[in-house]
Amino acid sequence: MEITNVTEYQAIAKQKLPKMIYDYYASGAEDEWTLQENREAFARILFRPRILIDVSKIDMTTTILGFKLSMPIMISPTAMQKMAHPDGEYATARAASAAGTIMTLSSWATSSVEEVASTGPGIRFFQLYVYKDRKVVEQLVRRAEKAGFKAIALTVDTPRLGRREADIKNRFVLPPNLTLKNFEGLDLGKMDQDVKWLQSITTMPILVKGVITAEDSRLAVENGAAGIIVSNHGARQLDYVPATISALEEVVKGAGGQIPVFLDGGVRRGTDVFKALALGAAGVFIGRPVVFSLAVAGEAGVSNVLKMLRDEFELTMALSGCNSLADITRNHVVTEADKFGVMPSRL
C-alpha cells in the first residue's frame, strides 16, 4: 500500500512496534484531551485564499537563527529513537540533512551528540532539560558545541514528568539493549534553570521550548532567549492546556516581534504549516510523525514525511496565492476567535 499522508504512518507503526514502545510514543497525559486538541484545533482554522496570482514559482526557503533552510519545517526532539528503529537518531539526522532542514536531538536520545555528528554535515540543535547539577548541564553543552551543534532548545515545561497512564499500565522501561547515550559517564545531581547562566557558558543561541502564555513569552525575551518554541510537550505534561496552535497568537504577541516564535505540536499536514505561519510562527517542528515513520521505514520513512509535508505546504501556498513565506499573512486564515468577533476586524 502506498502511503499518501503523514498520519498513515502511525497506524502501521502501531502494528509493527511492541505495545509498550508504541504507547510511549503515542500517548499523552491523563485524559489525553490536549493530545486530541493539538490536532482538532487546526481543523477549526479555515483559509481565505487569494486568487488570480501568478504562483508558477514558489519559494519556501527561510532563515532560522541565521541558517538557511529549504523550508520552515524542522524536527522536534523526541526521546529514545532506537526503540523505533535500530538506526534511531542516525537515520533522523541523515533525513533532516538531506531535506535541508534542522534536527533537534533530545538529551534523552539513544545516540550521543558525537554519534549524530558523525553522520555528516547538517544543522542540528540540542535539546536540554534543566538538571539540578550545573556540572552535568555544562558537560552536555560543551559536548554538543564541540560536536558542531548550533543552538540549544531549553525545555522549560518539565519540572516534573507528566502522568502518562499508558506508561504506568505498561510499566514502561527502556529496552535493556539501549542506553541514554548523552548521560553515559555523567554525574546527575542538582541545578537551577537559568537562561542567563547558560549564556554565560555557551555562545550557542538558546531557544526556550514549552511556552504557551504571553507572560512566559515576555519573560523569555527579557532573559535573552534567541527564540521561543510554543509547545505543550506533545500533550504529555499538563492535560487541559490549550492546543499549541490556539496559544500561538498570544505567545507571538508577548514576544512583540523581538525574537522568532516557532510552533511544535499537532502538525500533520502542509495546511497545518501554512496556518501556523499565518498566525505568526517563523516555522514549525514535528515530533511524533518522525518516530512513527522511522519505525515503519527508517531513514526513508523520515525523508518521506519531510517530503510529503513540503509538497503539501507548497501546494497550500500556491492555492492560497502565496509565492514566498513573506506573502503568508494573518488575512489568509480565519480562526474561531475571528468568527465570534473576539479579534478586531481586519478589514
XYZ file of C-alpha atoms in Angstrom:
347
model
C 0.000 0.000 0.000
C 1.338 3.411 -0.943
C 1.480 5.881 1.935
C -0.126 9.131 0.820
C -0.054 11.224 4.010
C 1.853 11.618 7.258
C -0.892 10.253 9.548
C -0.917 6.848 7.831
C 2.471 6.013 9.339
C 1.001 5.943 12.847
C -1.358 3.002 12.222
C 1.415 0.978 10.556
C 3.826 1.800 13.399
C 1.192 0.597 15.868
C 1.094 -2.819 14.164
C 4.853 -3.005 13.950
C 6.058 -1.824 17.371
C 5.736 -3.629 20.714
C 2.772 -2.181 22.664
C 4.955 -0.667 25.395
C 7.035 1.258 22.849
C 4.143 2.386 20.650
C 2.216 3.600 23.701
C 5.269 5.502 24.965
C 5.444 7.475 21.710
C 1.707 7.824 21.099
C 0.251 8.633 24.490
C -0.408 11.932 26.235
C -1.051 12.947 29.818
C -4.082 11.719 31.778
C -7.349 12.111 29.786
C -5.385 12.985 26.638
C -7.720 15.919 26.000
C -4.844 18.151 24.914
C -3.420 15.345 22.762
C -6.631 15.299 20.721
C -6.996 19.081 20.829
C -3.494 19.628 19.374
C -4.922 18.129 16.164
C -8.531 19.276 16.352
C -7.691 22.950 16.865
C -6.035 23.013 13.425
C -9.288 21.756 11.892
C -11.154 24.791 13.205
C -8.926 27.240 11.328
C -10.121 27.953 7.794
C -8.469 29.549 4.771
C -9.138 32.791 2.902
C -7.274 32.013 -0.333
C -6.413 34.787 -2.786
C -6.815 34.005 -6.471
C -5.587 35.427 -9.802
C -1.989 35.481 -8.584
C 0.885 34.029 -10.593
C 2.118 31.151 -8.437
C 4.345 29.425 -11.004
C 7.384 29.929 -8.771
C 7.024 29.071 -5.086
C 9.887 29.801 -2.710
C 9.662 28.002 0.653
C 13.182 28.817 1.832
C 13.705 30.576 5.116
C 16.445 31.632 7.503
C 16.300 30.427 11.101
C 18.830 31.950 13.535
C 20.959 32.804 10.504
C 20.813 29.314 8.969
C 19.284 28.927 5.516
C 16.699 26.139 5.349
C 14.848 24.645 2.403
C 11.519 25.002 4.243
C 10.104 26.152 7.609
C 9.535 22.552 8.760
C 12.015 21.206 11.322
C 12.380 18.159 13.556
C 11.479 18.313 17.258
C 13.446 16.455 19.895
C 11.906 13.037 20.564
C 13.385 10.624 23.078
C 14.900 7.184 22.531
C 14.543 6.787 18.769
C 16.370 3.450 18.671
C 13.245 1.972 20.264
C 11.528 2.796 16.967
C 14.280 1.613 14.619
C 17.832 0.284 15.070
C 19.277 3.309 13.200
C 17.431 5.660 15.553
C 18.772 9.213 15.651
C 21.356 8.459 12.933
C 18.549 7.945 10.405
C 16.689 11.067 11.544
C 19.866 13.161 11.303
C 20.573 11.954 7.758
C 16.975 12.549 6.624
C 16.929 16.092 8.064
C 20.254 16.940 6.485
C 19.202 15.580 3.071
C 15.994 17.654 3.259
C 17.947 20.818 4.081
C 16.372 21.301 7.483
C 17.146 21.199 11.206
C 17.090 18.205 13.516
C 16.840 18.744 17.268
C 18.486 15.939 19.229
C 16.823 15.002 22.513
C 19.055 14.870 25.575
C 17.178 11.596 26.220
C 18.477 10.231 22.941
C 19.755 6.709 22.337
C 22.602 8.169 20.226
C 25.158 10.663 21.525
C 25.853 14.131 20.121
C 29.156 12.764 18.790
C 27.443 9.839 17.055
C 24.861 12.119 15.427
C 27.622 14.491 14.283
C 29.411 11.509 12.688
C 26.561 11.073 10.169
C 27.934 14.064 8.235
C 27.187 17.770 7.865
C 23.855 19.219 8.978
C 22.305 21.980 11.048
C 21.487 20.475 14.419
C 20.083 21.807 17.668
C 20.460 20.143 21.065
C 17.531 19.867 23.463
C 18.411 20.278 27.094
C 16.484 19.534 30.258
C 17.199 21.614 33.299
C 19.151 19.402 35.686
C 19.878 20.454 39.216
C 23.577 19.784 38.785
C 25.099 22.531 36.672
C 28.202 20.435 36.019
C 26.116 17.850 34.170
C 24.494 20.517 32.054
C 27.829 22.172 31.355
C 29.321 18.873 30.174
C 26.358 18.245 27.861
C 26.522 21.763 26.433
C 30.297 21.545 25.841
C 29.924 18.201 24.078
C 27.093 19.487 21.868
C 29.111 22.590 20.993
C 32.205 20.539 20.194
C 30.119 18.185 18.015
C 29.049 21.192 15.915
C 25.521 21.694 17.232
C 24.265 25.216 16.515
C 21.697 26.027 19.212
C 20.198 24.836 22.480
C 16.475 24.154 22.861
C 15.909 24.516 26.600
C 12.785 22.605 27.664
C 11.067 24.551 30.436
C 7.740 22.715 30.879
C 9.099 19.707 32.773
C 9.793 20.477 36.450
C 8.304 17.009 36.900
C 7.186 14.415 34.381
C 3.526 14.439 33.381
C 1.335 11.458 34.230
C 1.125 9.195 31.197
C -1.170 6.364 32.183
C -0.258 4.064 29.305
C 3.331 4.015 30.591
C 2.118 3.252 34.117
C -0.024 0.349 32.849
C 2.767 -0.991 30.647
C 5.411 -0.444 33.368
C 7.498 1.325 30.748
C 11.264 0.798 30.886
C 13.976 1.455 28.318
C 14.673 -1.843 26.495
C 17.772 -3.480 28.043
C 19.939 -3.187 24.911
C 19.561 0.626 24.792
C 21.144 3.391 26.846
C 20.641 7.145 27.133
C 23.897 7.912 25.360
C 24.313 11.543 26.369
C 24.333 10.575 30.049
C 26.994 7.920 29.858
C 29.690 8.815 32.370
C 27.818 11.861 33.654
C 27.179 12.560 37.295
C 23.495 13.518 37.748
C 22.986 15.973 40.622
C 21.312 19.442 41.235
C 20.778 22.692 39.192
C 18.505 25.738 38.864
C 17.281 26.598 35.419
C 18.637 29.851 34.090
C 18.880 31.051 30.520
C 21.368 33.694 31.646
C 23.596 31.063 33.252
C 23.541 29.003 30.059
C 24.515 32.101 28.091
C 27.498 32.552 30.385
C 28.851 29.113 29.439
C 27.993 28.951 25.722
C 27.822 31.148 22.655
C 25.086 28.970 21.177
C 21.730 30.748 20.878
C 19.110 29.472 23.316
C 15.550 28.663 22.275
C 13.058 28.318 25.117
C 10.738 25.361 24.472
C 7.453 24.879 26.323
C 5.998 28.394 26.385
C 2.203 28.730 25.953
C 1.388 32.127 27.531
C 2.183 35.775 26.770
C 3.614 36.204 30.280
C 6.234 33.498 29.763
C 6.849 34.755 26.246
C 7.785 38.175 27.654
C 9.988 36.509 30.297
C 11.830 34.556 27.602
C 12.521 37.790 25.713
C 13.653 39.573 28.896
C 16.023 36.716 29.736
C 17.731 36.911 26.368
C 16.281 33.857 24.611
C 17.056 33.787 20.867
C 13.651 32.274 20.114
C 10.590 30.562 21.565
C 9.103 27.179 20.725
C 5.401 27.128 21.585
C 4.961 23.605 22.893
C 2.891 21.591 25.353
C 5.375 18.726 25.192
C 3.234 16.800 22.732
C 0.408 16.973 25.314
C 2.477 14.779 27.637
C 2.795 17.150 30.608
C -0.237 19.104 31.879
C -3.522 17.960 30.363
C -6.165 20.623 29.551
C -3.702 23.224 28.369
C -4.763 24.660 25.004
C -3.541 23.284 21.707
C -0.293 24.952 20.694
C -1.908 26.405 17.546
C -4.512 28.055 19.837
C -1.804 29.515 22.111
C 0.416 30.673 19.243
C -1.003 34.164 18.655
C -0.843 35.026 22.346
C 2.802 33.975 22.552
C 3.685 35.837 19.333
C 2.050 38.954 20.761
C 4.014 38.574 24.009
C 7.287 38.334 22.072
C 6.473 41.632 20.370
C 8.414 40.815 17.221
C 11.718 40.813 19.110
C 12.507 37.119 18.657
C 11.127 34.393 16.368
C 8.363 32.126 17.657
C 8.039 28.529 16.433
C 5.205 26.034 16.813
C 5.544 22.431 17.981
C 2.622 20.011 18.324
C -0.063 18.533 16.131
C 1.438 19.300 12.710
C 0.454 16.516 10.294
C -0.346 18.381 7.052
C 1.116 21.105 4.868
C -2.065 23.048 5.598
C -1.104 22.995 9.311
C 2.280 24.531 8.460
C 0.587 27.324 6.493
C -1.883 28.019 9.339
C 0.954 28.284 11.868
C 2.866 30.738 9.669
C -0.282 32.802 9.032
C -0.730 33.108 12.810
C 2.802 34.398 13.280
C 5.097 31.370 13.572
C 8.512 31.559 11.910
C 8.443 27.793 11.412
C 7.146 24.504 12.826
C 8.635 21.441 14.474
C 7.366 17.878 14.047
C 7.793 15.100 16.615
C 5.585 12.003 16.504
C 5.479 11.833 12.674
C 9.245 11.330 12.830
C 9.214 8.396 15.267
C 6.285 6.680 13.562
C 7.782 6.962 10.068
C 11.163 5.923 11.486
C 9.535 2.801 12.966
C 7.938 1.916 9.623
C 10.772 2.621 7.201
C 13.854 4.031 8.924
C 15.595 6.945 7.216
C 13.421 6.593 4.088
C 10.312 6.980 6.243
C 11.515 10.205 7.846
C 12.592 11.531 4.436
C 9.157 10.734 3.055
C 7.383 12.558 5.920
C 9.503 15.662 5.274
C 8.838 15.409 1.531
C 5.068 14.966 1.933
C 4.792 17.929 4.302
C 6.951 20.020 1.967
C 4.847 19.118 -1.098
C 1.558 19.730 0.705
C 2.802 23.055 2.076
C 3.933 24.154 -1.392
C 0.513 23.288 -2.836
C -1.252 25.142 0.005
C 0.872 28.227 -0.699
C 0.057 28.074 -4.421
C -3.682 27.618 -3.854
C -3.676 30.467 -1.299
C -1.877 32.796 -3.692
C 1.471 32.987 -1.882
C 4.823 32.852 -3.697
C 7.037 33.133 -0.639
C 6.742 32.850 3.132
C 6.618 36.652 3.356
C 3.360 36.561 1.361
C 1.593 34.476 4.040
C -0.449 36.867 6.205
C -2.969 36.824 9.017
C -5.617 37.641 6.396
C -5.131 34.202 4.830
C -6.856 32.436 7.742
C -9.986 32.663 9.874
C -9.902 31.337 13.436
C -12.731 30.606 15.871
C -11.934 33.852 17.682
C -12.361 35.803 14.415
C -15.756 34.197 13.798
C -17.008 35.265 17.213
C -15.643 38.768 16.760
C -13.152 38.424 19.585
C -10.433 39.816 17.367
C -10.947 43.326 15.964
C -11.993 43.337 12.317
C -9.047 43.133 9.972
C -10.768 44.892 7.068
